[in-house]
Amino acid sequence: KAGVTQTPRYLIKTRGQQVTLSCSPISGHRSVSWYQQTPGQGLQFLFEYFSETQRNKGNFPGRFSGRQFSNSRSEMNVSTLELGDSALYLCASSGTGTGEETQYFGPGTRLLVL
Amino acid sequence: GNSVTQMEGPVTLSEEAFLTINCTYTATGYPSLFWYVQYPGEGLQLLLKATKADDKGSNKGFEATYRKETTSFHLEKGSVQVSDSAVYFCALSGWASKIIFGSGTRLSIRP
């Protein structure tokens, strides 16, 4: 099976712009989660989608949003970018998102905001 | 709330040394516990997991036992290799796919 794929792998944006990141889960997986990784804050949960519905959300401002399509692919959007949004954004997929399930991570999208 | 605390790094060892990375957690209920590894420039890979108390997870020579009485999930390996150099994250599962990660421990192995 192909793994979790994320596009693009690298992005450079300027403050005030918006950005959309894409995640394709492992075939058959219906749960997709997003995480932000920074040197200062570590790995932080952004949100989770299951069957096109957001089930869980972390403590991030409304500038961070996401959606999931009927084929389970997910996108996350960050509007009005700030310098502090520079990070590695990781998505993970699992079958149904229960606690015992293994989540499989993609390689990440590295976003640099100038 | 739920949280994970793991030992600060970096940890530097010589090849074939014994490795322990300490991890303790605070949680309500009975979460699953994980160790993830991140190699330079890559995403996270699951190294091992345990889903209930006294379970031992193991993979690639690494082991960790889910200790409910001490709320710990320490990672151990008997003989490390240069290729084990990476950042290791202890984590626990939350509701609806939310994983709570520790701060990560950078491990460097000298030949």
XYZ file of C-alpha atoms in Angstrom:
225
model
C 0.000 0.000 0.000
C 1.177 3.494 -0.701
C 1.849 5.593 2.364
C 0.482 8.960 3.350
C 1.443 11.609 0.832
C 1.600 15.340 1.365
C 1.941 18.095 -1.185
C 3.769 20.301 -1.606
C 6.834 19.272 0.379
C 8.176 22.809 0.678
C 6.551 26.218 0.530
C 7.730 29.768 0.926
C 5.123 32.441 1.534
C 5.089 36.001 2.790
C 3.191 37.423 5.732
C -0.465 38.055 5.033
C -0.757 35.460 2.298
C -2.760 32.283 2.610
C -1.680 28.718 1.947
C -3.355 25.361 1.285
C -1.682 22.067 2.084
C -2.882 18.699 0.862
C -2.819 15.226 2.388
C -3.744 11.931 0.781
C -4.254 9.171 3.349
C -3.502 5.501 2.991
C -6.127 3.819 0.855
C -9.089 2.773 2.995
C -8.254 5.119 5.876
C -11.042 7.507 6.798
C -9.460 9.487 9.617
C -6.989 12.262 8.829
C -5.276 14.375 11.482
C -3.029 17.380 11.145
C -0.147 18.435 13.390
C 2.163 21.424 13.525
C 5.797 20.846 14.491
C 8.014 23.726 15.583
C 11.270 23.773 17.560
C 9.666 25.849 20.301
C 6.277 24.216 20.721
C 7.023 20.697 19.539
C 4.240 18.646 17.986
C 0.789 20.118 18.415
C -2.537 18.714 17.265
C -4.465 20.933 14.865
C -7.596 18.961 13.981
C -8.977 15.617 12.867
C -11.457 14.753 10.158
C -13.446 11.583 9.775
C -15.937 10.990 6.978
C -15.791 14.649 5.942
C -16.605 15.890 9.464
C -14.281 17.613 11.880
C -14.385 15.521 15.054
C -11.665 17.085 17.108
C -9.845 20.376 17.183
C -6.730 21.634 18.907
C -6.064 25.042 20.364
C -5.267 27.057 17.254
C -6.794 30.309 15.997
C -9.524 30.354 13.395
C -6.973 31.190 10.689
C -6.260 27.472 10.629
C -8.991 25.481 8.944
C -9.364 22.236 7.137
C -11.689 20.021 5.222
C -11.977 16.472 4.037
C -13.343 15.207 0.774
C -15.431 12.139 0.069
C -12.305 10.211 -0.987
C -10.791 10.999 2.466
C -8.181 13.366 1.060
C -7.790 16.379 3.275
C -6.636 19.929 2.931
C -5.679 22.449 5.534
C -5.678 26.158 4.955
C -3.909 28.913 6.831
C -5.062 32.427 6.104
C -3.282 35.695 6.860
C 0.037 33.991 7.454
C 2.241 35.129 10.325
C 5.956 34.557 10.809
C 5.165 32.172 13.641
C 3.308 29.869 11.265
C 6.655 28.709 9.867
C 6.686 25.016 10.740
C 6.599 21.464 9.517
C 2.974 20.442 9.001
C 2.362 16.723 9.321
C -0.723 14.770 8.506
C -1.528 11.301 9.708
C -4.145 8.778 8.717
C -5.786 5.806 10.373
C -8.749 3.595 9.695
C -11.288 4.981 12.087
C -9.269 7.095 14.494
C -9.796 5.066 17.641
C -7.196 5.396 20.371
C -5.563 2.002 19.869
C -5.088 2.390 16.158
C -1.725 3.180 14.674
C -1.601 6.519 12.932
C 0.626 6.686 9.884
C 2.367 9.957 9.227
C 3.292 11.589 5.956
C 6.668 13.235 5.287
C 5.284 16.682 6.040
C 5.097 20.042 4.314
C 7.718 22.535 5.429
C 6.288 26.046 5.364
C 8.499 29.098 5.629
C 6.814 32.465 6.113
C 8.936 35.511 5.303
C -5.430 17.252 31.085
C -3.423 14.490 29.491
C 0.297 15.068 29.121
C 3.582 13.317 28.398
C 6.963 14.109 29.922
C 10.133 12.634 28.504
C 13.761 13.094 29.356
C 15.534 16.046 27.875
C 18.187 15.509 25.299
C 20.388 15.427 23.541
C 21.578 11.972 24.498
C 24.934 10.893 23.082
C 26.063 7.280 23.326
C 28.744 5.096 21.828
C 27.775 2.303 19.472
C 26.682 -0.886 21.300
C 25.818 1.030 24.478
C 22.581 0.435 26.390
C 19.850 3.000 25.825
C 17.095 4.184 28.127
C 14.861 7.149 27.364
C 12.475 7.883 30.206
C 8.831 8.737 29.600
C 6.024 9.336 32.089
C 2.462 10.303 31.409
C -0.607 11.800 33.005
C -3.934 10.646 31.668
C -7.524 9.968 32.547
C -8.787 6.619 31.441
C -6.617 4.059 29.720
C -4.816 5.547 26.756
C -2.637 3.669 24.322
C 1.051 4.588 24.496
C 3.457 4.992 21.609
C 7.041 5.686 20.721
C 7.572 7.447 17.413
C 10.915 8.120 15.736
C 11.808 10.950 13.394
C 14.896 10.678 11.203
C 16.428 13.871 9.810
C 14.249 15.492 7.183
C 11.476 12.946 7.512
C 8.057 12.567 9.088
C 7.239 10.405 12.077
C 7.377 6.633 12.061
C 5.736 4.466 14.667
C 8.432 2.532 16.507
C 6.272 0.578 18.932
C 3.053 0.766 20.893
C 1.209 -0.754 23.847
C -2.524 -0.587 24.291
C -3.036 -1.734 27.884
C -1.251 -2.024 31.203
C 1.680 -4.498 31.336
C 1.796 -4.779 27.540
C 5.283 -4.719 26.095
C 5.794 -3.133 22.711
C 8.880 -4.108 20.742
C 10.399 -3.438 17.349
C 13.914 -3.356 15.846
C 15.461 -4.250 19.213
C 13.634 -1.463 21.049
C 11.257 -2.292 23.902
C 8.899 -0.402 26.204
C 6.487 -1.685 28.847
C 3.219 0.058 29.762
C 3.494 0.525 33.553
C 0.240 1.815 34.983
C 1.452 1.819 38.584
C 4.323 4.188 37.757
C 2.592 5.841 34.761
C 5.691 5.181 32.681
C 6.629 3.880 29.249
C 10.424 3.965 29.146
C 12.170 3.107 25.872
C 15.120 0.693 26.019
C 17.530 -0.945 23.608
C 20.326 -3.259 24.565
C 22.863 -2.274 21.905
C 22.435 0.894 19.860
C 23.758 1.445 16.360
C 24.762 4.594 14.489
C 21.617 4.171 12.402
C 19.493 4.683 15.555
C 20.464 8.362 15.625
C 17.167 10.253 15.437
C 14.634 12.107 17.556
C 12.359 9.897 19.657
C 8.884 10.953 20.787
C 6.824 9.356 23.515
C 3.094 9.821 22.986
C -0.344 8.828 24.192
C -3.644 8.571 22.408
C -6.517 10.872 23.028
C -10.032 11.079 21.725
C -10.682 11.051 17.956
C -7.134 10.494 16.758
C -5.569 13.199 18.883
C -2.059 12.141 19.884
C -0.327 14.002 22.683
C 3.408 14.027 22.200
C 6.301 14.552 24.538
C 8.903 17.133 23.650
C 11.191 14.653 21.941
C 14.665 13.337 22.789
C 17.460 13.699 20.272
C 19.727 10.639 20.242
C 23.196 10.654 18.681
C 25.268 7.488 18.436
C 29.055 7.730 18.018
C 30.783 5.027 15.963
